[in-house]
Coordinates of C-alpha atoms in Angstrom, one line a residue:
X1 CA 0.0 0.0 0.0
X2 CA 2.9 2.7 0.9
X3 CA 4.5 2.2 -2.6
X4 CA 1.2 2.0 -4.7
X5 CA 0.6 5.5 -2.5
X6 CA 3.8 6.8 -3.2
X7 CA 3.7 6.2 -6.8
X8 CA 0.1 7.4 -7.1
X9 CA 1.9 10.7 -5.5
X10 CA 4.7 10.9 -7.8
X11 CA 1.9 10.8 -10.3
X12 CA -0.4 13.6 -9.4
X13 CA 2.7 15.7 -8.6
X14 CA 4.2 15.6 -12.2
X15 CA 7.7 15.5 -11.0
X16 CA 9.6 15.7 -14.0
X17 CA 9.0 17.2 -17.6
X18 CA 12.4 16.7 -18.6
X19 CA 14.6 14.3 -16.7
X20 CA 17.4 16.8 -16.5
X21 CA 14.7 19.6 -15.3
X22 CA 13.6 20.2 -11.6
X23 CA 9.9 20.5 -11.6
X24 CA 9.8 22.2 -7.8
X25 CA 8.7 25.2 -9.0
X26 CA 6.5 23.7 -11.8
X27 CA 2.2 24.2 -12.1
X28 CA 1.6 21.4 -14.6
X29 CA -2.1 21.1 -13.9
X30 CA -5.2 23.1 -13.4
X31 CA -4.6 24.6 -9.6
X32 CA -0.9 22.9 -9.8
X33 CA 1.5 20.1 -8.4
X34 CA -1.0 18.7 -6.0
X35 CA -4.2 20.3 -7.8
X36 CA -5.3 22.0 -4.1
X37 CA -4.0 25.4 -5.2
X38 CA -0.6 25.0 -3.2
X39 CA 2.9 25.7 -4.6
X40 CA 6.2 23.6 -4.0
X41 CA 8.0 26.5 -5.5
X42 CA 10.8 28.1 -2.4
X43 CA 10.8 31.0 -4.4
X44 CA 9.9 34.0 -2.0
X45 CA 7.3 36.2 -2.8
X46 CA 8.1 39.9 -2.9
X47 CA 6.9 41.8 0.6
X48 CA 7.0 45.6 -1.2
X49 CA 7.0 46.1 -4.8
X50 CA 8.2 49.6 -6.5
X51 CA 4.8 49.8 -8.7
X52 CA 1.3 49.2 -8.3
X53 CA 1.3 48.8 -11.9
X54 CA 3.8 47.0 -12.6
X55 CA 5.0 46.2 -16.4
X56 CA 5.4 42.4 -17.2
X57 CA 8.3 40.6 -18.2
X58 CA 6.9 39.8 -21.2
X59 CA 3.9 39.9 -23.3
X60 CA 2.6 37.2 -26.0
X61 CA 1.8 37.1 -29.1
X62 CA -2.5 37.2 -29.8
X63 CA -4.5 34.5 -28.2
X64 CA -8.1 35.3 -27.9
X65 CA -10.4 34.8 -25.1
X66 CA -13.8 34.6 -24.1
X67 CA -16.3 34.3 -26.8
X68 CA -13.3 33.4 -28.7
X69 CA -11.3 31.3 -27.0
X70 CA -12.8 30.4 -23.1
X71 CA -11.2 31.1 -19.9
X72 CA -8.6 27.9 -19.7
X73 CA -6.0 28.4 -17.0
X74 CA -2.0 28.6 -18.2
X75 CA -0.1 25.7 -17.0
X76 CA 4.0 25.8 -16.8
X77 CA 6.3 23.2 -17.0
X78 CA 10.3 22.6 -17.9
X79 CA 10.1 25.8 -18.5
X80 CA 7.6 26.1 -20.9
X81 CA 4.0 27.6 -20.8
X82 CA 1.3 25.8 -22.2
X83 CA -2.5 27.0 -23.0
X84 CA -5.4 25.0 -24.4
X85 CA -7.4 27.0 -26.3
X86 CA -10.7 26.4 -28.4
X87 CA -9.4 29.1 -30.6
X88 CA -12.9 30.6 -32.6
X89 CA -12.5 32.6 -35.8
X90 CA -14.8 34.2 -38.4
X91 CA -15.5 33.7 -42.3
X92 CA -18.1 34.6 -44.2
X93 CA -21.3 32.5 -44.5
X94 CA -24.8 33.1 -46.2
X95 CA -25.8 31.5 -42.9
X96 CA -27.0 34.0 -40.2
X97 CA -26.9 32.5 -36.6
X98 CA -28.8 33.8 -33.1
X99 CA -25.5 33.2 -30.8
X100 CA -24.3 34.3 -27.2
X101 CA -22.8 37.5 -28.5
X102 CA -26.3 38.8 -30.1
X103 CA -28.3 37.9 -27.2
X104 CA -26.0 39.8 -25.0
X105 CA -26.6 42.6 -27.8
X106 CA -30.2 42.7 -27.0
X107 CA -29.9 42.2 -23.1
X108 CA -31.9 39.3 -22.9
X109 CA -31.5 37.1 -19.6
X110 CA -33.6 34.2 -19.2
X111 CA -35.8 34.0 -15.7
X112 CA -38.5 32.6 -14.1
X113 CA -42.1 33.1 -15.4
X114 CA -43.1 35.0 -12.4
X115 CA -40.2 37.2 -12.2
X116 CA -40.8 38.1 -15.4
X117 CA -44.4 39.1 -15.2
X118 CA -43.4 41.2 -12.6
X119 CA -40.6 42.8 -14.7
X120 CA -42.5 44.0 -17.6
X121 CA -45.4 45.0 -15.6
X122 CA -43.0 47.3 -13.4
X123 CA -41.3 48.4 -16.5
X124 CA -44.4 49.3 -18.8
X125 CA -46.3 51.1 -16.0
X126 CA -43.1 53.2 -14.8
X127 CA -44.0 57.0 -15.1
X128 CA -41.5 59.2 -17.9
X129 CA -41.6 61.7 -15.0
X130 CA -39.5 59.1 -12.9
X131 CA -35.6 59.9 -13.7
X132 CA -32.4 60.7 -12.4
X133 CA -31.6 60.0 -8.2
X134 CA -35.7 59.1 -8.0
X135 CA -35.2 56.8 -10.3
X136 CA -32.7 55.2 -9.0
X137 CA -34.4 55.5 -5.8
X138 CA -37.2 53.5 -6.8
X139 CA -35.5 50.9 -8.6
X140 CA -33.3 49.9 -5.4
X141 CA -36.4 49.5 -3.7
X142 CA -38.0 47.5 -6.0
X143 CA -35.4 45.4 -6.3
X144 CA -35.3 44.7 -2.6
X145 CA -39.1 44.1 -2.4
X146 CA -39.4 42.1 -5.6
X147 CA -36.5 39.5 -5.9
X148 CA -34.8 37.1 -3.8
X149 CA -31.3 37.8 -2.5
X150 CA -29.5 35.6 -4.8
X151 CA -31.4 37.1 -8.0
X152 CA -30.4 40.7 -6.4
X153 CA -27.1 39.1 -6.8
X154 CA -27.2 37.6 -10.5
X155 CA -29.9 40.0 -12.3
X156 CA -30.0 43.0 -10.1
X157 CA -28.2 45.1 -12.3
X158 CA -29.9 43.6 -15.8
X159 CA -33.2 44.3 -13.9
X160 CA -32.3 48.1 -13.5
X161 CA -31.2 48.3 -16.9
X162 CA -34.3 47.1 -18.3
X163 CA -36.3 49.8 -15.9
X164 CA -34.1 52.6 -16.9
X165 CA -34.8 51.9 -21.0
X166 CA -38.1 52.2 -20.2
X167 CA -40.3 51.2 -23.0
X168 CA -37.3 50.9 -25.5
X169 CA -36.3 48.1 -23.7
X170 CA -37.3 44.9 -25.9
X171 CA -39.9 43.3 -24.4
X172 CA -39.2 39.5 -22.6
X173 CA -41.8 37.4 -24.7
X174 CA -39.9 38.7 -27.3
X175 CA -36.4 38.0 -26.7
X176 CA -37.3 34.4 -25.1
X177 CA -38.5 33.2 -28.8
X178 CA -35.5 34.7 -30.2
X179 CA -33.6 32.7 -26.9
X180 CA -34.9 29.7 -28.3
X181 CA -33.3 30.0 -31.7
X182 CA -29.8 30.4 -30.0
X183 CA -27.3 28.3 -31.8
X184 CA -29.3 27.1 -34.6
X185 CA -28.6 28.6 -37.7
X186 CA -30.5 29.9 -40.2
X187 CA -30.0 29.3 -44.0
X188 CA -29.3 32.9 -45.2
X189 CA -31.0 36.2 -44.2
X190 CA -33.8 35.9 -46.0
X191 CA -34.8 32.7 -44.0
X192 CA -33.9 34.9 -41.0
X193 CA -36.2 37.6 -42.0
X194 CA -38.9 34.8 -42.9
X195 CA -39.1 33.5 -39.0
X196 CA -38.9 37.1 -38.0
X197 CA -42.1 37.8 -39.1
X198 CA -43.4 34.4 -38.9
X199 CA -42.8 34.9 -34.6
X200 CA -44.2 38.3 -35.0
X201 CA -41.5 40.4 -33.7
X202 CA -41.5 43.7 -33.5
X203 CA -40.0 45.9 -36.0
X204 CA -37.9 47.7 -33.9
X205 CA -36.1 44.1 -32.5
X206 CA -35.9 42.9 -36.0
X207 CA -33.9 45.9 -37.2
X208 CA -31.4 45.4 -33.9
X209 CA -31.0 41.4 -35.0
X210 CA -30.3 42.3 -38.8
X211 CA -27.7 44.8 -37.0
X212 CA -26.4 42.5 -34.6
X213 CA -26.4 39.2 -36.6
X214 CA -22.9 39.5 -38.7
X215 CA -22.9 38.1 -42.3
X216 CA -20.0 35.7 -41.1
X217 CA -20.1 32.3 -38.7
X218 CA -18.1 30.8 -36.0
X219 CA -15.1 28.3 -36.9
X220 CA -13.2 26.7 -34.6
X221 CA -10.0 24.4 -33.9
X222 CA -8.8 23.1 -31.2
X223 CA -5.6 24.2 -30.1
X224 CA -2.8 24.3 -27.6
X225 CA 0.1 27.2 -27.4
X226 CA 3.7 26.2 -26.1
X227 CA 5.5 29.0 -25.3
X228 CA 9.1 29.9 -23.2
X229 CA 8.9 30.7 -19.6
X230 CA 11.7 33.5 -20.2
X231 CA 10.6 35.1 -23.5
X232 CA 7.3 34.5 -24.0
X233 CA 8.0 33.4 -27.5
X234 CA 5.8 30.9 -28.9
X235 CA 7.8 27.7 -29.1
X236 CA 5.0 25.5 -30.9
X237 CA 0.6 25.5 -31.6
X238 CA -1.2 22.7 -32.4
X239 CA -3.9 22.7 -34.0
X240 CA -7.0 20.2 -34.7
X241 CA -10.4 20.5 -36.6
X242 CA -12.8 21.6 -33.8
X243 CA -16.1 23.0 -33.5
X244 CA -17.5 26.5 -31.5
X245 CA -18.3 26.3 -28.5
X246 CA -17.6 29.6 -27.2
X247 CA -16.8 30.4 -23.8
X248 CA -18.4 27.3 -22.3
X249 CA -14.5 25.3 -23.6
X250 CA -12.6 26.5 -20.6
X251 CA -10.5 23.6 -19.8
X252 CA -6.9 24.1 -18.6
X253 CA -4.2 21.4 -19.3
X254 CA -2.1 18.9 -17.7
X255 CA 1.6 18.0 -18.5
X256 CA 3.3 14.9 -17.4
X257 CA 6.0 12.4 -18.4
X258 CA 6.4 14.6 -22.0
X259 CA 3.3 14.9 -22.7
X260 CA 0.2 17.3 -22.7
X261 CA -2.9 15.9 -21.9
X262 CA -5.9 18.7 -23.4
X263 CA -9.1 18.9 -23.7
X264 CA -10.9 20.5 -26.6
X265 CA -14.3 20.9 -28.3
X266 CA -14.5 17.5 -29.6
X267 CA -11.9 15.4 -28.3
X268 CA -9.1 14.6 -25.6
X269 CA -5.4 15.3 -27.1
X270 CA -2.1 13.6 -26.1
X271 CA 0.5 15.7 -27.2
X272 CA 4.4 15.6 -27.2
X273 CA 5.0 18.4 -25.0
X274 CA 8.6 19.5 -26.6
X275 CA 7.6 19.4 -30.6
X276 CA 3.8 19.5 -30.5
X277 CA 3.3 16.6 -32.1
X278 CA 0.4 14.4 -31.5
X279 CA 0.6 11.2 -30.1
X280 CA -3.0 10.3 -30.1
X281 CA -6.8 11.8 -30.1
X282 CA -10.0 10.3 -28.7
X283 CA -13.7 11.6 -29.0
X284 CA -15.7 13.0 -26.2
X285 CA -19.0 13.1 -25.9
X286 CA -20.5 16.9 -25.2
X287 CA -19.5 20.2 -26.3
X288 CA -16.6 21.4 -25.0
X289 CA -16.2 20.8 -21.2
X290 CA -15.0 23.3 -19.3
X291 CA -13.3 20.7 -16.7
X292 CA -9.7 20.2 -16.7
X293 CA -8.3 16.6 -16.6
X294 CA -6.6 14.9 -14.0
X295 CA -3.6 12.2 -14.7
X296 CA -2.9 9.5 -12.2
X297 CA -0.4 7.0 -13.2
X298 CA -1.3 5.7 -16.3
X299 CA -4.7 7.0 -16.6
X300 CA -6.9 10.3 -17.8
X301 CA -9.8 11.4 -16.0
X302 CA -12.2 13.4 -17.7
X303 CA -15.5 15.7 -16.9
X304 CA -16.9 15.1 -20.4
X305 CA -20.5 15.4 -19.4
X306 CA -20.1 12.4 -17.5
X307 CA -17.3 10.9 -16.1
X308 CA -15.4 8.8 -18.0
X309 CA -11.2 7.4 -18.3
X310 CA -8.6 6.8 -20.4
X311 CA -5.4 5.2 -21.4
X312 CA -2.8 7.6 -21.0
X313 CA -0.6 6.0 -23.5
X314 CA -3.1 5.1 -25.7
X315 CA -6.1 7.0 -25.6
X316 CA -8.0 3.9 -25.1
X317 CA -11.3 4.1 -22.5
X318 CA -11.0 2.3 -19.9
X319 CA -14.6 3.1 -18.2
X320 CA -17.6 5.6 -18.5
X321 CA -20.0 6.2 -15.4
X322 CA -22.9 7.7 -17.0
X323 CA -24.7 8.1 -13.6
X324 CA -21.8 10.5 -12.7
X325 CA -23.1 13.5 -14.7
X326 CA -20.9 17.0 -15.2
X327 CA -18.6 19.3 -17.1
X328 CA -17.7 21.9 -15.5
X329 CA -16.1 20.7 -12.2
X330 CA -12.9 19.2 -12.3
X331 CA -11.8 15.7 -11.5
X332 CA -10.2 15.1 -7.7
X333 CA -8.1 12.6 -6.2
X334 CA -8.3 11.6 -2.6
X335 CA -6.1 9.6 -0.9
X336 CA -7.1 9.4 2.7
X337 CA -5.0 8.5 5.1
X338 CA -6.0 4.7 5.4
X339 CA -8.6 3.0 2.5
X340 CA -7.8 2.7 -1.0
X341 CA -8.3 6.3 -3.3
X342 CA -11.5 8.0 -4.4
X343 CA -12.1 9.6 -7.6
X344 CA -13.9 12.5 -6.7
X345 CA -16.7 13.7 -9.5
X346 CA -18.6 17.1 -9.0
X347 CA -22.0 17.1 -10.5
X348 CA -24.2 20.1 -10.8
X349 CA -26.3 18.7 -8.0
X350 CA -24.1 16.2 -6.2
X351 CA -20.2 14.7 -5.4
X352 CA -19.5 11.2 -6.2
X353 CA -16.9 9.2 -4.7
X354 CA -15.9 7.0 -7.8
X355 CA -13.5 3.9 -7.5
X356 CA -10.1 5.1 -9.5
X357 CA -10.2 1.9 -11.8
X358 CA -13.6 1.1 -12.4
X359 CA -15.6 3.9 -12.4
X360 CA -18.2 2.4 -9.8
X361 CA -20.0 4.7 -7.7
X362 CA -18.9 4.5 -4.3
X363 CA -21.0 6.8 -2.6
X364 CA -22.6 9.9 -3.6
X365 CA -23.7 13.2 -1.5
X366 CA -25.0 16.6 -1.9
X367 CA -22.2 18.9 -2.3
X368 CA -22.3 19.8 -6.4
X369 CA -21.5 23.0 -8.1
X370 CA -18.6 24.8 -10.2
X371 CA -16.0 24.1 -8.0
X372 CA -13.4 22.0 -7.7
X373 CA -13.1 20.4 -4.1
X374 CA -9.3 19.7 -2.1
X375 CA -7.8 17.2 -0.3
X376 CA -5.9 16.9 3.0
X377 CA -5.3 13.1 4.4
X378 CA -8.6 12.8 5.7
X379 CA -10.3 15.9 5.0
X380 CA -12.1 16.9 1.5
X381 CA -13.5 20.7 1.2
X382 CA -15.8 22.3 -1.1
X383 CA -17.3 24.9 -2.0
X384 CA -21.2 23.7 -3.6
X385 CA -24.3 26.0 -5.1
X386 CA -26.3 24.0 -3.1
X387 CA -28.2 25.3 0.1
X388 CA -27.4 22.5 2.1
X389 CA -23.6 22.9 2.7
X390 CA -22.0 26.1 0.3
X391 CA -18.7 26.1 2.3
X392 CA -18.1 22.3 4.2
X393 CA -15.6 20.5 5.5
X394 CA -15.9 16.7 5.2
X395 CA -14.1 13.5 7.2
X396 CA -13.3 10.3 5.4
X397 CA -15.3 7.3 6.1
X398 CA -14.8 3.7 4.9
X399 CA -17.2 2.2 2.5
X400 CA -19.7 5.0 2.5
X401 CA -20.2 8.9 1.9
X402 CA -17.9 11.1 4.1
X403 CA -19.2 12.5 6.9
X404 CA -19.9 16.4 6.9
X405 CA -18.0 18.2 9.9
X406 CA -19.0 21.8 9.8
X407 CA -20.8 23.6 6.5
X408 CA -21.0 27.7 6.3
X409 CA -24.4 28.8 3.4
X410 CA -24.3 32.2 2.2
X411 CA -25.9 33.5 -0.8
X412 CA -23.5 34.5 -3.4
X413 CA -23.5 35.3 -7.4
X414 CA -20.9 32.8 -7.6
X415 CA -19.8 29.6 -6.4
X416 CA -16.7 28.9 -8.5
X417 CA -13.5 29.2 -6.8
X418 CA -11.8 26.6 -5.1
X419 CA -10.7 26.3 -1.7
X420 CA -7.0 26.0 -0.1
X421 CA -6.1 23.6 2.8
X422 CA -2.7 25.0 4.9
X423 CA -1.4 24.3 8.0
X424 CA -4.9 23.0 9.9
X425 CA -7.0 26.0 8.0
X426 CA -9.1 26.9 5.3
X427 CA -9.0 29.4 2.8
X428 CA -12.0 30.4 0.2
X429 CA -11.4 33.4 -1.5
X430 CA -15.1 33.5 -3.8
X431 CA -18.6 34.7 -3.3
X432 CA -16.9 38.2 -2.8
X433 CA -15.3 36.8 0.4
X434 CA -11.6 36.1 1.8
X435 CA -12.4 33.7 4.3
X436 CA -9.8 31.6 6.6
X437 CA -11.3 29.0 8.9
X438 CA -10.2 26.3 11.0
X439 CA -10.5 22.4 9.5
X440 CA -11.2 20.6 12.0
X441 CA -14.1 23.1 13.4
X442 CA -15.0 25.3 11.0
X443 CA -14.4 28.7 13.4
X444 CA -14.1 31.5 11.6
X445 CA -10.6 33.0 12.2
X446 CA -11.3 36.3 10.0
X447 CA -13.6 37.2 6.8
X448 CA -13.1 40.6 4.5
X449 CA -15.2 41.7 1.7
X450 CA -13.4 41.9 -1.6
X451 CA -14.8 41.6 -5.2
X452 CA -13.2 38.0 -5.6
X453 CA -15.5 35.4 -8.0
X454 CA -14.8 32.3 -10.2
X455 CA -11.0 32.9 -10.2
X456 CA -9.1 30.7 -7.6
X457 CA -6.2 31.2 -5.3
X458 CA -2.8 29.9 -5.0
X459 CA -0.7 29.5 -2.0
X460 CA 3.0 30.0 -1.9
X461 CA 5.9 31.2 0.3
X462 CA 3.2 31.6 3.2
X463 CA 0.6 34.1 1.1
X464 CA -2.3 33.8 -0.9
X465 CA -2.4 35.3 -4.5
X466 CA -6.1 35.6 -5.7
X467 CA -7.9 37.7 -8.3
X468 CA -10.1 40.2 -7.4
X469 CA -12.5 43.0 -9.2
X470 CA -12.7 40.6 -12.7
X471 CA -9.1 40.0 -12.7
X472 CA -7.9 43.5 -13.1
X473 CA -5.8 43.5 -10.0
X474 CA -3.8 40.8 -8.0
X475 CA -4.4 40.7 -4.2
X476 CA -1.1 39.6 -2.1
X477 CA -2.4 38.4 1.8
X478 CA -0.5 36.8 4.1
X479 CA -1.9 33.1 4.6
X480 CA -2.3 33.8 8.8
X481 CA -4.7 32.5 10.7
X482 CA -4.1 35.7 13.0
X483 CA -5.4 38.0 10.9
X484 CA -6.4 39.2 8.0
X485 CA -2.9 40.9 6.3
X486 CA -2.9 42.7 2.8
X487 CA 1.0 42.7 1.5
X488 CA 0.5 44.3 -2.4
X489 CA -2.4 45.0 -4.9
X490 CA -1.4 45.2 -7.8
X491 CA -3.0 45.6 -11.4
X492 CA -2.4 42.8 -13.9
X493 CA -5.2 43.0 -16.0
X494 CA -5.9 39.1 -15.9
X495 CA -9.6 37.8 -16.5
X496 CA -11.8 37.2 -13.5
X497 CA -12.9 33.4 -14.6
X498 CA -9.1 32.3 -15.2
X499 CA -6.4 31.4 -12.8
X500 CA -2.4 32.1 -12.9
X501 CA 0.1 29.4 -12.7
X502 CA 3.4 30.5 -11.0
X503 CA 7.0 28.8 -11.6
X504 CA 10.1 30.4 -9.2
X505 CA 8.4 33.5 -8.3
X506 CA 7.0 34.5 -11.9
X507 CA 3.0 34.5 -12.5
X508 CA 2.0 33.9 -15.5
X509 CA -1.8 35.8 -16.4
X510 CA -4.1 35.0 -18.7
X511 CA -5.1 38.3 -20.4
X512 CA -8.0 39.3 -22.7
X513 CA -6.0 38.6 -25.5
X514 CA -2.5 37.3 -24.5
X515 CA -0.3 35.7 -21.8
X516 CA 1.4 37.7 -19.2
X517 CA 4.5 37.4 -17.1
X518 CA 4.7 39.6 -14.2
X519 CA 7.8 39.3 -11.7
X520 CA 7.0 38.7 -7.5
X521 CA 10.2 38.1 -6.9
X522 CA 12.6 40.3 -4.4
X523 CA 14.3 42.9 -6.4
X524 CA 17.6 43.8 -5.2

């Protein structure tokens, strides 16, 4: 059992890239070496820095984001950055398609029948007298009185901007027939025009959808960027026939033994991680998860829309758990401190404790969400959507579902960043919290409010590094149960649903449209 651990160890670790290379102060995977946000890197962090803004190392070359290209997480090792990207271009089509971009366009947000009755009654009976600091006034209020706190939270703001457009705000029945043509595309503009009138919009919308709806469509290929850690250069891309996906293809990659393990729109890639070549390519089922996948030994997990594995040196699947249902989440291991490992599986709903070789289901308990959950001996902790646990802090048990010690529920906009287990405490830095809290009890040491959401933290040379404010600046706090310590803020202009990877005191940023190196490091 102590060797089969330690080699399952080595494993998730990614020791080497190269055999001549130290991998210490590698990230090779989606929140690094032991995928719980925590560096190996002995590289100090910086204490004081000369700028607020400072000026990166270097900057990339063009890689597009978003719409274009997701929100995948960098990844460094031997030296080299990688990115998997579902890269999305434009050519021009006779086709005309309804897709994220347009609806965003026309401010359309999809909510419950009720709320939406109350909406457009509000909105069509609001006075033109009402404006300005009244206006406002009255919204705030209605708000309050009219929505539950977590739609305050999520469509707050897209409420108020409906009220304060007035009646040249499109109306919902409206927009929810053009919602249901999202992503299906229509033969040329004429057919477009054709079910404009057939639905009976309004004039007014179907001149904003002619306007809105370019004369081009969406290609994609899936894609991974090699690039060097000193120069940012770009070293190698490969490239493979995808499809678009937008945004929702967020998955960051792993690196291990030579190889880069990615997962695109369509399929899961095995590439040589010093030429680019590929070694092999398997199909997935879905549309481009935005789960990263986790390498253990000799196998691939994968978040594919349900949880399935694969050969590492083959690309061969070895099992699919179709009961185990999910994208977006991550993959875990556990390895408690006595009892065989647990593949953990976050659902939208649930967390499934999944035996490593056969995919079985092991136990399953509330717990699902975005977020991907962390490990300590006996301890997992996550961070779930659901309103049974949000925050919790779970103990190992054998042959059934772990046992929940202590849960914390608040309502937040998001529940997407992971969590960080140091030195007996907990730290959650989402759902505009910085939280640290005691493991074994769950007391609440301290708590600030910062604008920190989706993005998660990593932990090195005894301080946290998170996001904050959509990934515009980088928070430096001192990982301290004693209190709650800010070292630097400083801007990087990252993206709020990406991570950074650090290697020997650099931090590497994924920006709207390239990769960033900014410098912690003492300077003399």
């Amino acid at each position: 059992m102590i060797a089969a651990r330690s080699h399952t160890r080595r494993a998730l670790l990614a020791l080497t890239l190269f055999p001549t290379l130290s991998a210490l102060a590698d990230w090779p995977q989606w929140r690094g070496p032991t995928r719980g946000g925590v560096s190996t890197d002995t590289t100090p962090i910086a204490d004081h820095f000369a700028s607020d803004d400072p000026q990166p190392l270097w900057t990339s070359d063009f890689i597009p984001s978003d719409h274009y290209g997701g929100h995948g997480s960098p990844i460094v090792a031997g030296e080299r950055v990688f990115l998997s990207v579902v890269w999305h271009d434009r050519v021009p089509s006779e086709q005309r398609e309804i897709d994220t971009e347009v609806m965003q366009q026309v401010n359309y947000r999809g909510t419950s029948p009720e709320l939406t009755t109350k909406l457009e009654e509000a909105r069509l009976n609001l006075s033109p007298r009402l404006r300005g600091a009244k206006l406002d006034a009255w919204i705030d209020e209605w708000v309050k009185t009219n929505m539950s706190e977590k739609d305050q939270l999520a469509l707050g703001s897209w409420a108020a901007s409906r009220f304060r457009a007035g009646a040249t705000a499109f109306p919902l029945d409206e927009l929810a027939k053009v919602a249901k043509r999202q992503d299906k595309p229509f033969a040329n503009a004429d057919a477009l025009r054709a079910w404009m009138a057939e639905e009976n919009l309004s004039e007014k919308l179907q001149e904003k959808l002619l306007s809105a709806i370019p004369n081009t469509i969406k290609v994609a290929k899936d894609t991974l960027v090699c690039l060097d850690l000193a120069t940012g250069k770009e070293l190698w891309k490969f490239e493979a026939e995808g499809k678009p996906t937008g945004r929702k293809s967020s998955s960051t990659a792993a690196v291990i033994d030579g190889r880069v393990y990615a997962v695109g729109s369509t399929h899961l890639y095995a590439v040589n991680a010093e030429t680019g070549e590929l070694l092999w390519k398997t199909p997935l089922p879905g549309n481009g998860p935005a789960a990263s996948p986790l390498v253990v030994d000799d196998t691939v997990y994968v978040a594919a829309g349900v949880a399935m594995a694969f050969d590492a040196a083959t690309g061969t699947q070895r099992w699919k758990q179709d009961s185990a249902r999910g994208d977006t989440a991550s993959p875990q291991w556990w390895q408690p401190e006595s009892g065989d490992p647990v593949l953990l599986f976050t659902g939208s709903k649930d967390i499934y404790g999944l035996q490593p070789s056969t995919g079985k289901v092991l136990w399953q308990m509330p717990g699902g969400g975005q977020s991907t959950p962390v490990t300590s001996a006996d301890w997992m902790v996550l961070y779930s959507s659901s309103g049974e646990l949000g925050l919790a802090a779970c103990r190992h048990q054998p042959d059934k579902a772990p046992e929940v010690a202590w849960s914390d529920f608040w309502v937040a906009r998001r529940y997407s960043g992971s969590p960080i287990i140091h030195d007996g405490c907990v730290y959650l830095t989402c759902g505009n919290k910085h939280q640290c809290l005691d493991l074994a009890t769950g007391t609440l040491h301290w708590s600030e409010t910062v604008n920190s959401t989706i993005t998660s933290p990593i932990l090195a040379d005894g301080k946290l590094l998170v996001f904050e404010n959509n990934g515009s600046h980088l928070r430096i706090i001192q990982a301290d149960p004693a209190g709650y310590q800010q070292i630097a803020r400083l801007k990087v202009s990252g993206m709020g649903c990406t991570s950074p990877a650090l290697s020997n005191g650099r931090l590497i940023v994924r920006q709207k449209e390239a990769l960033a190196c900014f410098d912690l490091r003492p300077q003399p």
